[in-house]
Amino acid sequence: MLRQLTSRILTKPTTPFFSAAATRRPFSTEVADTSTGDETFVEQWKKVIPNIDPPKTPSQYMKTRPPTPNVLPTKLTVNFVLPYASELSQKEVDMVIVPATTGQMGILPGHVPTIAELKPGLLSVHEGNDVKKYFISSGFAFIHPNSYADILAVEAVPLDRLDQAQVQKGLSEFTQKLSSASTDAEKAEAQIGVDVHSALNFALTG
Amino acid sequence: MASTAAVPFWRSAGMTYITYSNICANLVRNCLKEPYKSEAINREKVHFSVSKWTDGKPEKPTIRSDTPE
């Protein structure tokens, strides 16, 4: 019941809370709206807890993705997300090149389903003649059989926001740290520093 | 990667993937131009309000701010 109330408020943002509660409060005997989503789950729920409406499941909020088409699609649908922002959402592009740990990987429509770990490097999104370049720190790319690709990164920035001077400074600092590191943890940290800064340097100059 | 493959150097140094990816992200943030740099660093700040409980009553809360490195 509560979830219906919230969903009603959400759908009608202009209605004040209390009037919405007073006027549109459903009776407990009212049939819950379960037109979409998990029918078997709702059925099971009703058997066990008949007096409480079943909770909404993620499938009721998420649009299901299209099945794998028989013909090869011409475009690749990309979702590129960061913890704080959604950079690309359902964007149809020609190709993306991701920095996988095994090397730069180009993804075209109809790519085989893969999960790739990403290393610090250049991500480029090709759309016609437009190429958008991002530097991503690390993350994962999921390639689905229906020509959908999900790219998740911890930090990603467009290339023009990077400072070349800072990169050079960081590179020399971590190269020096790597030679003076004594413990395994220090060495690894310095090695990460060198790797990230070399990748940054390569992305900016190469 | 297959399980038979060599583990990454940071893994053998006892680092977890979360630690590794956070270090990478921090280094990238530090290489940004202003004003994106301070914006990105501010986004990562975490503040805790901590209050100890004595005799079933909370004491005055203290604010702890954690900034990544």
mmCIF file with all atom_site columns, N, CA, C and O in Angstrom, chain A residues 3 10-11 17 21 27 58 97 121 123 151-152 163 179:
data_model
loop_
_atom_site.group_PDB
_atom_site.id
_atom_site.type_symbol
_atom_site.label_atom_id
_atom_site.label_alt_id
_atom_site.label_comp_id
_atom_site.label_asym_id
_atom_site.label_entity_id
_atom_site.label_seq_id
_atom_site.pdbx_PDB_ins_code
_atom_site.Cartn_x
_atom_site.Cartn_y
_atom_site.Cartn_z
_atom_site.occupancy
_atom_site.B_iso_or_equiv
_atom_site.pdbx_formal_charge
_atom_site.auth_seq_id
_atom_site.auth_comp_id
_atom_site.auth_asym_id
_atom_site.auth_atom_id
_atom_site.pdbx_PDB_model_num
ATOM 1  N N  . ARG A 1 3   ? 3.854  1.515  -1.072  1.00 0.00 ? 3   ARG A N  1
ATOM 2  C CA . ARG A 1 3   ? 4.569  1.702  -2.336  1.00 0.00 ? 3   ARG A CA 1
ATOM 3  C C  . ARG A 1 3   ? 3.650  2.282  -3.393  1.00 0.00 ? 3   ARG A C  1
ATOM 4  O O  . ARG A 1 3   ? 4.072  3.011  -4.274  1.00 0.00 ? 3   ARG A O  1
ATOM 5  N N  . LEU A 1 10  ? 4.806  10.130 -6.894  1.00 0.00 ? 10  LEU A N  1
ATOM 6  C CA . LEU A 1 10  ? 5.839  10.324 -7.902  1.00 0.00 ? 10  LEU A CA 1
ATOM 7  C C  . LEU A 1 10  ? 5.236  10.661 -9.254  1.00 0.00 ? 10  LEU A C  1
ATOM 8  O O  . LEU A 1 10  ? 5.784  11.473 -9.981  1.00 0.00 ? 10  LEU A O  1
ATOM 9  N N  . THR A 1 11  ? 4.142  10.010 -9.587  1.00 0.00 ? 11  THR A N  1
ATOM 10 C CA . THR A 1 11  ? 3.567  10.283 -10.900 1.00 0.00 ? 11  THR A CA 1
ATOM 11 C C  . THR A 1 11  ? 2.862  11.628 -10.936 1.00 0.00 ? 11  THR A C  1
ATOM 12 O O  . THR A 1 11  ? 2.750  12.237 -11.985 1.00 0.00 ? 11  THR A O  1
ATOM 13 N N  . PHE A 1 17  ? 1.189  15.882 -0.459  1.00 0.00 ? 17  PHE A N  1
ATOM 14 C CA . PHE A 1 17  ? 1.234  14.540 0.101   1.00 0.00 ? 17  PHE A CA 1
ATOM 15 C C  . PHE A 1 17  ? -0.078 14.123 0.770   1.00 0.00 ? 17  PHE A C  1
ATOM 16 O O  . PHE A 1 17  ? -0.617 13.073 0.495   1.00 0.00 ? 17  PHE A O  1
ATOM 17 N N  . ALA A 1 21  ? -2.897 11.228 -0.127  1.00 0.00 ? 21  ALA A N  1
ATOM 18 C CA . ALA A 1 21  ? -3.131 10.105 0.763   1.00 0.00 ? 21  ALA A CA 1
ATOM 19 C C  . ALA A 1 21  ? -4.623 9.970  1.070   1.00 0.00 ? 21  ALA A C  1
ATOM 20 O O  . ALA A 1 21  ? -5.168 8.865  1.149   1.00 0.00 ? 21  ALA A O  1
ATOM 21 N N  . PHE A 1 27  ? -8.012 0.671  -1.234  1.00 0.00 ? 27  PHE A N  1
ATOM 22 C CA . PHE A 1 27  ? -8.468 -0.309 -0.259  1.00 0.00 ? 27  PHE A CA 1
ATOM 23 C C  . PHE A 1 27  ? -7.575 -1.528 -0.326  1.00 0.00 ? 27  PHE A C  1
ATOM 24 O O  . PHE A 1 27  ? -6.997 -1.833 -1.368  1.00 0.00 ? 27  PHE A O  1
ATOM 25 N N  . PRO A 1 58  ? 12.951 -5.126 -9.785  1.00 0.00 ? 58  PRO A N  1
ATOM 26 C CA . PRO A 1 58  ? 13.679 -4.306 -10.759 1.00 0.00 ? 58  PRO A CA 1
ATOM 27 C C  . PRO A 1 58  ? 13.113 -4.417 -12.169 1.00 0.00 ? 58  PRO A C  1
ATOM 28 O O  . PRO A 1 58  ? 13.105 -3.464 -12.918 1.00 0.00 ? 58  PRO A O  1
ATOM 29 N N  . ILE A 1 97  ? 36.241 1.938  -28.885 1.00 0.00 ? 97  ILE A N  1
ATOM 30 C CA . ILE A 1 97  ? 37.499 1.245  -28.618 1.00 0.00 ? 97  ILE A CA 1
ATOM 31 C C  . ILE A 1 97  ? 37.772 1.387  -27.130 1.00 0.00 ? 97  ILE A C  1
ATOM 32 O O  . ILE A 1 97  ? 37.840 2.507  -26.610 1.00 0.00 ? 97  ILE A O  1
ATOM 33 N N  . GLY A 1 121 ? 43.386 4.016  -19.546 1.00 0.00 ? 121 GLY A N  1
ATOM 34 C CA . GLY A 1 121 ? 43.673 4.231  -20.956 1.00 0.00 ? 121 GLY A CA 1
ATOM 35 C C  . GLY A 1 121 ? 42.594 5.011  -21.668 1.00 0.00 ? 121 GLY A C  1
ATOM 36 O O  . GLY A 1 121 ? 41.704 5.574  -21.031 1.00 0.00 ? 121 GLY A O  1
ATOM 37 N N  . LEU A 1 123 ? 39.494 5.668  -24.086 1.00 0.00 ? 123 LEU A N  1
ATOM 38 C CA . LEU A 1 123 ? 38.246 5.109  -24.611 1.00 0.00 ? 123 LEU A CA 1
ATOM 39 C C  . LEU A 1 123 ? 37.782 6.045  -25.712 1.00 0.00 ? 123 LEU A C  1
ATOM 40 O O  . LEU A 1 123 ? 37.633 7.239  -25.481 1.00 0.00 ? 123 LEU A O  1
ATOM 41 N N  . ILE A 1 151 ? 29.682 0.089  -20.446 1.00 0.00 ? 151 ILE A N  1
ATOM 42 C CA . ILE A 1 151 ? 31.035 0.410  -20.002 1.00 0.00 ? 151 ILE A CA 1
ATOM 43 C C  . ILE A 1 151 ? 30.922 1.095  -18.655 1.00 0.00 ? 151 ILE A C  1
ATOM 44 O O  . ILE A 1 151 ? 30.215 2.106  -18.525 1.00 0.00 ? 151 ILE A O  1
ATOM 45 N N  . LEU A 1 152 ? 31.576 0.519  -17.658 1.00 0.00 ? 152 LEU A N  1
ATOM 46 C CA . LEU A 1 152 ? 31.552 1.088  -16.316 1.00 0.00 ? 152 LEU A CA 1
ATOM 47 C C  . LEU A 1 152 ? 32.963 1.520  -15.955 1.00 0.00 ? 152 LEU A C  1
ATOM 48 O O  . LEU A 1 152 ? 33.894 0.768  -16.151 1.00 0.00 ? 152 LEU A O  1
ATOM 49 N N  . ASP A 1 163 ? 45.696 17.793 -17.603 1.00 0.00 ? 163 ASP A N  1
ATOM 50 C CA . ASP A 1 163 ? 46.786 18.764 -17.549 1.00 0.00 ? 163 ASP A CA 1
ATOM 51 C C  . ASP A 1 163 ? 48.113 18.067 -17.830 1.00 0.00 ? 163 ASP A C  1
ATOM 52 O O  . ASP A 1 163 ? 48.550 17.215 -17.050 1.00 0.00 ? 163 ASP A O  1
ATOM 53 N N  . SER A 1 179 ? 61.788 3.326  -7.757  1.00 0.00 ? 179 SER A N  1
ATOM 54 C CA . SER A 1 179 ? 63.167 2.884  -7.538  1.00 0.00 ? 179 SER A CA 1
ATOM 55 C C  . SER A 1 179 ? 63.536 2.889  -6.054  1.00 0.00 ? 179 SER A C  1
ATOM 56 O O  . SER A 1 179 ? 64.397 2.134  -5.633  1.00 0.00 ? 179 SER A O  1
#
